[in-house]
C-alpha positions as MATLAB code, in Angstrom:
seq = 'XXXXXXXXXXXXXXXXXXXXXXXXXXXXXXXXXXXXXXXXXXXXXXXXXXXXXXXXXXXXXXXXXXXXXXXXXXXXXXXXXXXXXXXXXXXXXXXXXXXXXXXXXXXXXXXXXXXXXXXXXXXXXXXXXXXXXXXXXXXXXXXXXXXXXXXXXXXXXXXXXXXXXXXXXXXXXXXXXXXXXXXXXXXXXXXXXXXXXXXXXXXXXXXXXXXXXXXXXXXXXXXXXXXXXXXXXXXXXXXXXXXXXXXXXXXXXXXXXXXXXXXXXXXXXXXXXXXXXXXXXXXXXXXXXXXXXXXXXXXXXXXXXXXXXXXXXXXXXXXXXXXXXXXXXXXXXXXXXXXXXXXXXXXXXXXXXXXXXXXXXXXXXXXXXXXXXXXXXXXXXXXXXXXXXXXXXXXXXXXXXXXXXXXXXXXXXXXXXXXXXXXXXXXXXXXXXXXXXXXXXXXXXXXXXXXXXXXXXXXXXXXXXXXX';
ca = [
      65.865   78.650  105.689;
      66.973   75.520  104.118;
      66.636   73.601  101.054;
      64.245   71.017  100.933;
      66.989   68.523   99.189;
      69.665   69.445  100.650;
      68.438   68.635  104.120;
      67.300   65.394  103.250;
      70.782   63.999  103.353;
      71.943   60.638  101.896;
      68.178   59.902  102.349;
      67.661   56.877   99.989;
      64.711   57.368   98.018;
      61.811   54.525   97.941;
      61.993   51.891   95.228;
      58.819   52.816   92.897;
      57.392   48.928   93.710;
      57.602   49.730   97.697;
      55.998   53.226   97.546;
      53.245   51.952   95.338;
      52.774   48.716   97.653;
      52.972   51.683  100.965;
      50.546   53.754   98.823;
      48.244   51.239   98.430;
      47.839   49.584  101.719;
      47.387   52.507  103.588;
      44.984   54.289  100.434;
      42.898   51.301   99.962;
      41.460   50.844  103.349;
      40.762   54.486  104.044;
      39.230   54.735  100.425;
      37.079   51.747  101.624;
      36.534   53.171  104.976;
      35.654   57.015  103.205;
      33.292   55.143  100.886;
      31.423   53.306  104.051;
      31.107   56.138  105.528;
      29.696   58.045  102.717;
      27.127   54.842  101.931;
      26.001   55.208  105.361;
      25.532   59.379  104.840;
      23.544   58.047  101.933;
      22.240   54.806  103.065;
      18.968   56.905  104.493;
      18.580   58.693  101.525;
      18.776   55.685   99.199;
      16.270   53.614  101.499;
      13.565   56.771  102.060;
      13.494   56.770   98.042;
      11.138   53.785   98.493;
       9.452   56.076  100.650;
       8.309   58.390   99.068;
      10.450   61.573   96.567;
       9.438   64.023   99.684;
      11.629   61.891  102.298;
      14.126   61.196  100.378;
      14.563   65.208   99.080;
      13.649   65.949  103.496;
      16.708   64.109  104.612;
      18.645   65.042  101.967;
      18.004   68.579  102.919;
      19.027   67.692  106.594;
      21.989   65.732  106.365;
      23.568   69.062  105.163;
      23.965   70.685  108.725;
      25.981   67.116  109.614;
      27.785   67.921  106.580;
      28.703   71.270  108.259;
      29.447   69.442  111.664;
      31.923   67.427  109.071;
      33.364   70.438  107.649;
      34.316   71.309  111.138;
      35.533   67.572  112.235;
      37.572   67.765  109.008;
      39.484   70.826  109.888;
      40.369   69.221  113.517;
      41.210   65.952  112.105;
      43.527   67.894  109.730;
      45.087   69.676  112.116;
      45.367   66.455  114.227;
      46.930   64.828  111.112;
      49.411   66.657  110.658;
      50.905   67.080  113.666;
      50.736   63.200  114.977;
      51.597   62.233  111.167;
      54.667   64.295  111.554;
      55.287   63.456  115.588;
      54.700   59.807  114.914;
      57.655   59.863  111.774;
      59.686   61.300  114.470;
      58.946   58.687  117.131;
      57.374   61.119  119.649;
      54.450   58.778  120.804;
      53.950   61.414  124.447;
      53.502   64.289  122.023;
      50.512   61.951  119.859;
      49.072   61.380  122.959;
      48.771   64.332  123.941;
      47.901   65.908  121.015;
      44.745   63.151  120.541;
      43.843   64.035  124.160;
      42.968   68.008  123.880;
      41.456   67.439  120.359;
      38.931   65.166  121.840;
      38.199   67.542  124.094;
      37.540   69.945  120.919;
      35.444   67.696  119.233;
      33.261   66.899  122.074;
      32.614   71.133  122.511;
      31.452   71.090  118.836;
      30.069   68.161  118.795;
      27.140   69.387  122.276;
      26.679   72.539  120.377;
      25.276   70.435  117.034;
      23.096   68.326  119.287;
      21.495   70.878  121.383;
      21.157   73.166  118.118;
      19.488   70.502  116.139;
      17.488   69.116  119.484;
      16.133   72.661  120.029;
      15.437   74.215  116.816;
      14.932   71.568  113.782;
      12.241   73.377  112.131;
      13.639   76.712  112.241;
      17.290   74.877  111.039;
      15.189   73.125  107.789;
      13.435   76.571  106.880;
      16.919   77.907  105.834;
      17.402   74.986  103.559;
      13.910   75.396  101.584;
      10.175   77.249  101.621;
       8.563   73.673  101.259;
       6.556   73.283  104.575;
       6.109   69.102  103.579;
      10.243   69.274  103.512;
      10.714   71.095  106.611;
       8.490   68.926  108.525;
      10.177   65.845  107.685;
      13.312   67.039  108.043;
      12.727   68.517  111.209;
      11.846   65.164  112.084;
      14.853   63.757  111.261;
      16.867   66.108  112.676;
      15.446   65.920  116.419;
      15.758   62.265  116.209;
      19.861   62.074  115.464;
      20.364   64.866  117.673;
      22.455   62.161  119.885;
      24.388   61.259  117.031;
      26.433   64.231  117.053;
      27.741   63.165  120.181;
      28.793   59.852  118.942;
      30.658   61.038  116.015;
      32.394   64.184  116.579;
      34.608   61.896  118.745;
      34.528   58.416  117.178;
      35.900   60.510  114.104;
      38.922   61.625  116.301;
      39.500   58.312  117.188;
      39.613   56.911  113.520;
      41.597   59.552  112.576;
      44.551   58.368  115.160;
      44.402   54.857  114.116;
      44.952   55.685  110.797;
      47.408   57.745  111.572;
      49.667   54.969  113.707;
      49.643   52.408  110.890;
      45.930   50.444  111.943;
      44.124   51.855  108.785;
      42.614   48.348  108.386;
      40.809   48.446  111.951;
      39.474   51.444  111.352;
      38.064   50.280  108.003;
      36.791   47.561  109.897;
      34.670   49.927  112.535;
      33.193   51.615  109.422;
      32.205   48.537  107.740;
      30.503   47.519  110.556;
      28.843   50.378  111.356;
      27.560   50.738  108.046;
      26.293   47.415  108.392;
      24.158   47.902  111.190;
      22.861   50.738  110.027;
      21.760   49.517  107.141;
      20.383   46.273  108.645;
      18.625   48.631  111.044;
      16.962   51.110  108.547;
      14.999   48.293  106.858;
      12.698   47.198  109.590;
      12.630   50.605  110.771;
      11.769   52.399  107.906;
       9.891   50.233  106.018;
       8.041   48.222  109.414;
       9.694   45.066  109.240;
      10.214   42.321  111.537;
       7.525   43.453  113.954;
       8.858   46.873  114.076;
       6.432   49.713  112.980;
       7.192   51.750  109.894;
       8.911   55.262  111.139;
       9.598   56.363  108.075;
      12.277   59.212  108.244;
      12.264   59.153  111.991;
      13.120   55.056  111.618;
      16.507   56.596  109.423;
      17.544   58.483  112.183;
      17.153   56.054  114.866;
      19.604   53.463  112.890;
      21.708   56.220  112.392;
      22.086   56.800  116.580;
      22.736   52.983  117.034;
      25.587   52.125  114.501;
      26.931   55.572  115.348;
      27.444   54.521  119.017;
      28.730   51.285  118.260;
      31.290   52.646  116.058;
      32.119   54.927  119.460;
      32.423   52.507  121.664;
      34.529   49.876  118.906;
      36.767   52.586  118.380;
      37.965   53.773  121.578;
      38.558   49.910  122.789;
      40.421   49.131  120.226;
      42.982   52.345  120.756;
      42.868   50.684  124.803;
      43.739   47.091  123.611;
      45.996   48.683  120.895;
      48.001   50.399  124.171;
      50.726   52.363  121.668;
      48.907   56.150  122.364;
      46.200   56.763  125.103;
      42.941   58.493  125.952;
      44.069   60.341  129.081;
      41.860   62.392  131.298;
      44.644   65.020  132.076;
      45.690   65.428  128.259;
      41.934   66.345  128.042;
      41.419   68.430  130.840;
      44.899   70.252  130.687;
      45.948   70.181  127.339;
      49.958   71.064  126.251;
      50.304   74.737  125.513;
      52.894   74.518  123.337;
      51.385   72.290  121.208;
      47.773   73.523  121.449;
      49.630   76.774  120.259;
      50.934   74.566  116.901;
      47.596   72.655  116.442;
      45.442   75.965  116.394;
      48.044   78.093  114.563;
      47.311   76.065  111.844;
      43.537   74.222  112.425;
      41.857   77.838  112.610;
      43.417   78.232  109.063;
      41.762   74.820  108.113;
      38.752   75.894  109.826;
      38.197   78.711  108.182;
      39.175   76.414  105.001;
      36.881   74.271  105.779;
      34.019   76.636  106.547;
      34.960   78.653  103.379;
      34.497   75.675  101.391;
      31.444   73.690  103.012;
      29.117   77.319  103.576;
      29.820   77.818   99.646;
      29.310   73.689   98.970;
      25.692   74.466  101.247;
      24.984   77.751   98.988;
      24.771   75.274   95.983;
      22.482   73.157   97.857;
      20.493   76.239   98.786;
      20.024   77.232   95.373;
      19.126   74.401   93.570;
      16.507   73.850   96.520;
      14.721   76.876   95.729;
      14.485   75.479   91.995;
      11.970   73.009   93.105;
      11.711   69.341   94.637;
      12.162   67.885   91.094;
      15.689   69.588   91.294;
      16.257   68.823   95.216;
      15.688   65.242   94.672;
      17.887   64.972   91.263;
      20.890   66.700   93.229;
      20.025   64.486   95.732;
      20.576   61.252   93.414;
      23.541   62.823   92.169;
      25.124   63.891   95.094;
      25.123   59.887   96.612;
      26.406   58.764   93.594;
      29.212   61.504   93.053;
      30.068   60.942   97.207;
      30.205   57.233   96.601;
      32.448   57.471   94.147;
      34.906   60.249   95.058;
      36.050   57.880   97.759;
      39.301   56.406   95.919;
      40.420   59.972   95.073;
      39.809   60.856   98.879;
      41.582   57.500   99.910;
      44.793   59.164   98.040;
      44.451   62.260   99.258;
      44.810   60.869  102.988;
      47.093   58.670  102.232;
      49.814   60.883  101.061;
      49.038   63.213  103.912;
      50.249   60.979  106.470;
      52.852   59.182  103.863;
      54.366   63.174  103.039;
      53.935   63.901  106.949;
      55.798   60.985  108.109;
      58.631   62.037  105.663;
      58.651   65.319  106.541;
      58.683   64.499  110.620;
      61.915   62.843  110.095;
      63.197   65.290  107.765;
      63.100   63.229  104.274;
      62.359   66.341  102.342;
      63.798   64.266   99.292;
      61.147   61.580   99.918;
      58.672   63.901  100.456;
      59.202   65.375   97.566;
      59.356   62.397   95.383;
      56.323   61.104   97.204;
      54.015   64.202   95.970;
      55.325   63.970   92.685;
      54.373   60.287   92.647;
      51.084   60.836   94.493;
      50.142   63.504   91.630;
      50.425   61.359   88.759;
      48.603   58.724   90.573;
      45.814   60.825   91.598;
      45.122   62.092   88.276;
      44.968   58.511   87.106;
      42.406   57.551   89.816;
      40.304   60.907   88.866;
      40.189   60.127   85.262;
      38.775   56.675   86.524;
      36.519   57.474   88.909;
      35.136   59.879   86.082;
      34.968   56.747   83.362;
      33.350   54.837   86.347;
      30.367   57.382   87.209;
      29.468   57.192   82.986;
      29.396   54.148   83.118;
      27.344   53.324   85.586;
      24.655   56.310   84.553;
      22.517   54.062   83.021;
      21.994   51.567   85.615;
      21.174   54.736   88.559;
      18.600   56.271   85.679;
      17.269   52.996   85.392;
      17.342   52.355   89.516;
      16.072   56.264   90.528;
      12.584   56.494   91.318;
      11.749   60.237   90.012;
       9.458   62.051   88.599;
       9.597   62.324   84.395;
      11.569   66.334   85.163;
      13.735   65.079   88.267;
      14.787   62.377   85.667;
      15.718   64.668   83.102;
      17.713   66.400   85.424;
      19.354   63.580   86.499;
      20.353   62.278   83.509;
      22.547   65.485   82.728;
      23.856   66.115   86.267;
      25.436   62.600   86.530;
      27.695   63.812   82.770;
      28.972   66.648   85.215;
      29.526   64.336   88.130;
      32.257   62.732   85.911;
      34.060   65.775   85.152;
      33.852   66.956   88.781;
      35.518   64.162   89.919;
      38.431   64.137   88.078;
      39.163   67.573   89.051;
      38.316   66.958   92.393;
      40.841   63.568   92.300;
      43.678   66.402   92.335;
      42.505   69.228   94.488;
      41.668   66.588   97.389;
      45.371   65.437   97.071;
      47.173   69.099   96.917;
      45.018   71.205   99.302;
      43.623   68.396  100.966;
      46.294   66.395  101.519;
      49.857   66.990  101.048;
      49.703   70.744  101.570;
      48.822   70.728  104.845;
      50.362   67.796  105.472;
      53.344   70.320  105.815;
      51.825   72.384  107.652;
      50.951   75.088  103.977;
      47.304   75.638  104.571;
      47.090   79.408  103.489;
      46.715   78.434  100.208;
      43.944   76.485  100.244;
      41.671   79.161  102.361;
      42.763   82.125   99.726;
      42.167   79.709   96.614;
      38.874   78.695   98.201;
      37.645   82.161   99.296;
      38.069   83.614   95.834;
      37.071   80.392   93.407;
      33.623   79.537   95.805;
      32.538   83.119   96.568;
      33.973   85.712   94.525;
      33.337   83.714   91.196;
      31.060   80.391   91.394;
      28.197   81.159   94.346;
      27.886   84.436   92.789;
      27.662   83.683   89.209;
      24.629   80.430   90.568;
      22.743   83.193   92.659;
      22.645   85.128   89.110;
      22.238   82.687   87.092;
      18.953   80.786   89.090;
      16.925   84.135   90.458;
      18.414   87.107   88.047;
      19.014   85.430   84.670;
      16.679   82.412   85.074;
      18.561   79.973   82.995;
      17.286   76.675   83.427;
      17.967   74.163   85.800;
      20.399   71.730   84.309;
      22.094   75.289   84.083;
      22.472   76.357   86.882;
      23.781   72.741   87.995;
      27.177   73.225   85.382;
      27.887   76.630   86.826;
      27.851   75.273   90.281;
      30.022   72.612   89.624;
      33.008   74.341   87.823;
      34.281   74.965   91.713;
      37.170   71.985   91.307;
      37.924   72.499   88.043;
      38.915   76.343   88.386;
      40.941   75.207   91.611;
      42.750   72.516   89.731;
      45.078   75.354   87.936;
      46.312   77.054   91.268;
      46.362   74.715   92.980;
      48.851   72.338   90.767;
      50.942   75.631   90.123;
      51.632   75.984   93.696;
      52.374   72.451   94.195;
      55.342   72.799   91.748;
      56.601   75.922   94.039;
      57.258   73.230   96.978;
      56.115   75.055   99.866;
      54.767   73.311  101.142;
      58.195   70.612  102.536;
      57.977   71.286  105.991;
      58.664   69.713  109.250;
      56.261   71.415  112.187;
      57.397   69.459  115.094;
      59.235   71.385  117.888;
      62.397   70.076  117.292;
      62.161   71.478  113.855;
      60.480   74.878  114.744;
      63.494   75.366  117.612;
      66.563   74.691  115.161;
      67.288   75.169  111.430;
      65.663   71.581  109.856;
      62.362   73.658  109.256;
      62.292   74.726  105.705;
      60.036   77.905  105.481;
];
C-alpha cells in the first residue's frame, strides 16, 4: 500500500483560478444538461396539470418505473465513469473503447426488459403504485405508449455519458437541449389538440416523449462517429474484454445494488404518500419537479468532480486528487445552501402557478420548506457517494450507508408513521425526507478518511501505484 501523497510526486498542484475555471466548464454544462433532462422527466407532468389533477398525479405515478430504469442506467454509467475517467487520464483511448462497447451492450439488455415489461403489463405495473382505478388507467396508458422509449434511452444515456467523459460536455448539453425542445414543442399539440392534431391527453405525453428520445439517439451516436477519438465497435459489443468486464462489474454490481438500495427506498416514499390520497400524490408530485429541477447544479458538481478526481487519480495525482475533493466539498456545500435559498424563494410563484385542490395546496405549501433543506444536504451526499467516492473506485460505502439510513431507519419509521400512527400528511412528508440529511454525517466523516484515492486501471492494479 502506498500513501496517497507520497505517490503523487513533484505533482504541482492546480492554481485555485484554473481549478475553479476546470470546475466550472465541465460542471456547468452537465448541470444544464441534468436540469434538461429532468424538465423533460417533468415537462409531461407540468403540461397534463392543464389537464386535469388525475393526469398529472397518473404520470407522475408512472414515470417512477423509468426512474427505476434510471437507477439502473446510473449504476452502469458509474461504473463506466470511472473506469474511462480514469483510462482516459492515463491516455488509454483502446481500453475507453472498449469499455463503452460492452456497456452498450448492457444497457441495451436492460433497456428490452423495461420495454417488454411495461408493453405487456402496464396495468398490473400502475396497481403497485396506488388502489385508484382512474390513476391506474391513465397511467397504464402512458406506460404502453413509451414502451419504445426505453430502447432509445438506456443507450443514448451511455453515449452522453462518454462524451462527457472525453472533454465534449458542451455537445452533450447540446443533445439534451434539443431534445427537450422537441419534446416540449411536441407535447403541446399533442396533448392539448393543437395544430390539427387531436387532443391525446396522457397518451399525446408519451408519444413526444418516443420522438425527442430517438432523436437524442440518433444525435448522439453521430456525433461520437464524426467526433472519431473512441468508437462504437461491433466486436467490443459482441465480445467484450474480460479483464476489464471483470473491473467494470467488480465494482458496477456494488453501484447497482447502490443504486437499487437507494431508488426501491426513494419508490417506497412514493408508495406511501400515494396511499395518503390524490391530494397528497399530486402535491409530491409538484414538489418533486420543482426539487428535481433544482437539484441539478448540486448534481452538475457531483459529476464533475467524478471525472475531474478520476482523471487525477488515472495518472496517479493523488495530491491533486486530494486537493480537488477538498475544493469540490466546500464548493458543493456553497451550491446546496443556494439551491436551498433558491427553492424559498421561488415558493411563492409555484403556489401561485399549481393548479390544486384547496388540501393538495396546503400540502404543497409545506413540502416545498422541506425541499430546501433536502437539497442542501443532498448538494453534499451527491458529491461524496455520488461522485468522488466512486470515482476511485470506494463504492462500499455508499451501499452500507444507504442500506441502513433508507431501510433500517427512514422507510420504516414512514410505513409507521402513515398506516400505524396516522400522523398527518405534511408528517409523514418530513420523516421521509430526513434520508440526505442523516447521510450527510457519514458520509463527510468518511470523506476525511481518504479512501477513497485510488487508481483502478490495470497498470495500477498489476504494480504498487494503487493505494488500497
Amino acid at each position: 500500500m502506498s500513501d496517497p501523497q507520497s505517490a503523487a510526486g513533484a505533482t504541482v498542484a492546480m492554481p485555485r483560478r484554473e481549478f475553479l475555471t476546470h470546475v466550472f466548464t465541465l460542471a456547468l454544462p452537465i448541470a444544464f444538461q441534468q436540469f434538461m433532462l429532468a424538465l423533460s422527466s417533468c415537462a409531461d407532468g407540468l403540461m397534463l396539470g392543464g389537464v386535469g389533477q388525475n393526469e398529472l398525479s397518473a404520470v407522475s405515478l408512472a414515470t417512477q418505473f423509468q426512474f427505476i430504469f434510471n437507477l439502473i442506467l446510473a449504476a452502469l454509467i458509474l461504473g463506466m465513469s470511472m473506469l474511462v475517467a480514469q483510462y482516459w487520464g492515463a491516455r488509454d483511448r483502446g481500453a475507453v473503447e472498449r469499455v463503452f462497447g460492452f456497456v452498450v451492450r448492457y444497457a441495451g439488455l436492460v433497456a428490452a426488459l423495461f420495454a417488454a415489461a411495461t408493453l405487456l403489463a402496464p396495468e398490473l405495473l400502475m396497481s403497485l403504485m396506488t388502489n385508484d382505478a382512474t390513476l391506474v388507467a391513465l397511467g397504464a396508458r402512458y406506460l404502453r405508449v413509451s414502451s419504445v422509449s426505453y430502447l432509445f434511452i438506456g443507450i443514448s444515456q451511455m453515449a452522453i455519458c462518454l462524451l462527457k467523459n472525453i472533454g465534449a460536455a458542451a455537445a452533450s448539453m447540446m443533445i439534451s437541449t434539443v431534445g427537450v425542445v422537441i419534446h416540449v414543442a411536441l407535447n403541446l399539440p399533442l396533448i392539448y389538440g393543437m395544430g390539427g392534431c387531436p387532443a391525446l391527453g396522457v397518451e399525446g405525453a408519451a408519444v413526444s416523449t418516443v420522438i425527442s428520445r430517438g432523436i437524442e439517439l440518433a444525435w448522439s451516436l453521430l456525433l461520437i462517429r464524426r467526433i472519431g477519438v473512441v468508437r462504437l465497435r461491433w466486436r467490443h459489443i459482441a465480445r467484450p474484454d474480460a479483464a476489464l468486464r471483470k473491473d467494470f462489474w467488480r465494482y458496477t454490481i456494488v453501484l447497482l445494488g447502490n443504486e437499487l438500495v437507494w431508488g426501491c427506498g426513494f419508490t417506497m416514499y412514493t408508495v406511501i404518500m400515494g396511499h395518503l390520497g390524490a391530494d397528497a400524490v399530486a402535491a409530491n408530485a409538484i414538489a418533486n419537479i420543482v426539487k428535481d429541477l433544482l437539484v441539478c447544479m448540486c448534481s452538475g458538481m457531483g459529476n464533475a468532480g467524478s471525472i475531474m478526481v478520476g482523471n487525477m487519480l488515472g495518472r496517479n495525482d493523488f495530491a491533486g486528487a486530494r486537493l480537488a475533493g477538498r475544493r469540490f466539498c466546500l464548493l458543493s456545500a456553497i451550491v446546496g445552501v443556494l439551491t436551498g435559498l433558491t427553492i424559498l424563494a421561488i415558493r411563492p410563484l409555484v403556489l401561485e402557478l399549481a393548479s390544486l385542490t384547496p388540501q393538495a395546496h396546503d400540502y404543497l405549501s409545506v413540502m416545498l420548506l422541506v425541499c430546501a433543506y433536502y437539497a442542501a444536504c443532498k448538494s453534499m451526499t451527491g458529491l461524496t457517494i455520488g461522485g468522488i467516492f466512486p470515482a476511485g473506485g470506494d463504492v462500499r460505502f455508499g451501499l452500507a450507508c444507504d442500506s441502513i439510513v433508507m431501510w433500517v431507519i427512514v422507510v420504516p419509521i414512514g410505513l409507521l408513521a402513515a398506516f400505524v400512527w396516522h400522523l398527518p400528511v405534511i408528517w409523514v412528508y418530513v420523516l421521509l425526507n430526513t434520508d440526505e440529511c442523516i447521510k450527510m454525517i457519514p458520509a463527510l466523516l468518511h470523506y476525511r478518511r481518504h479512501r477513497w484515492l485510488r487508481n483502478v486501471t490495470r497498470s495500477a492494479l498489476n504494480s504498487s501505484d494503487a493505494v488500497e
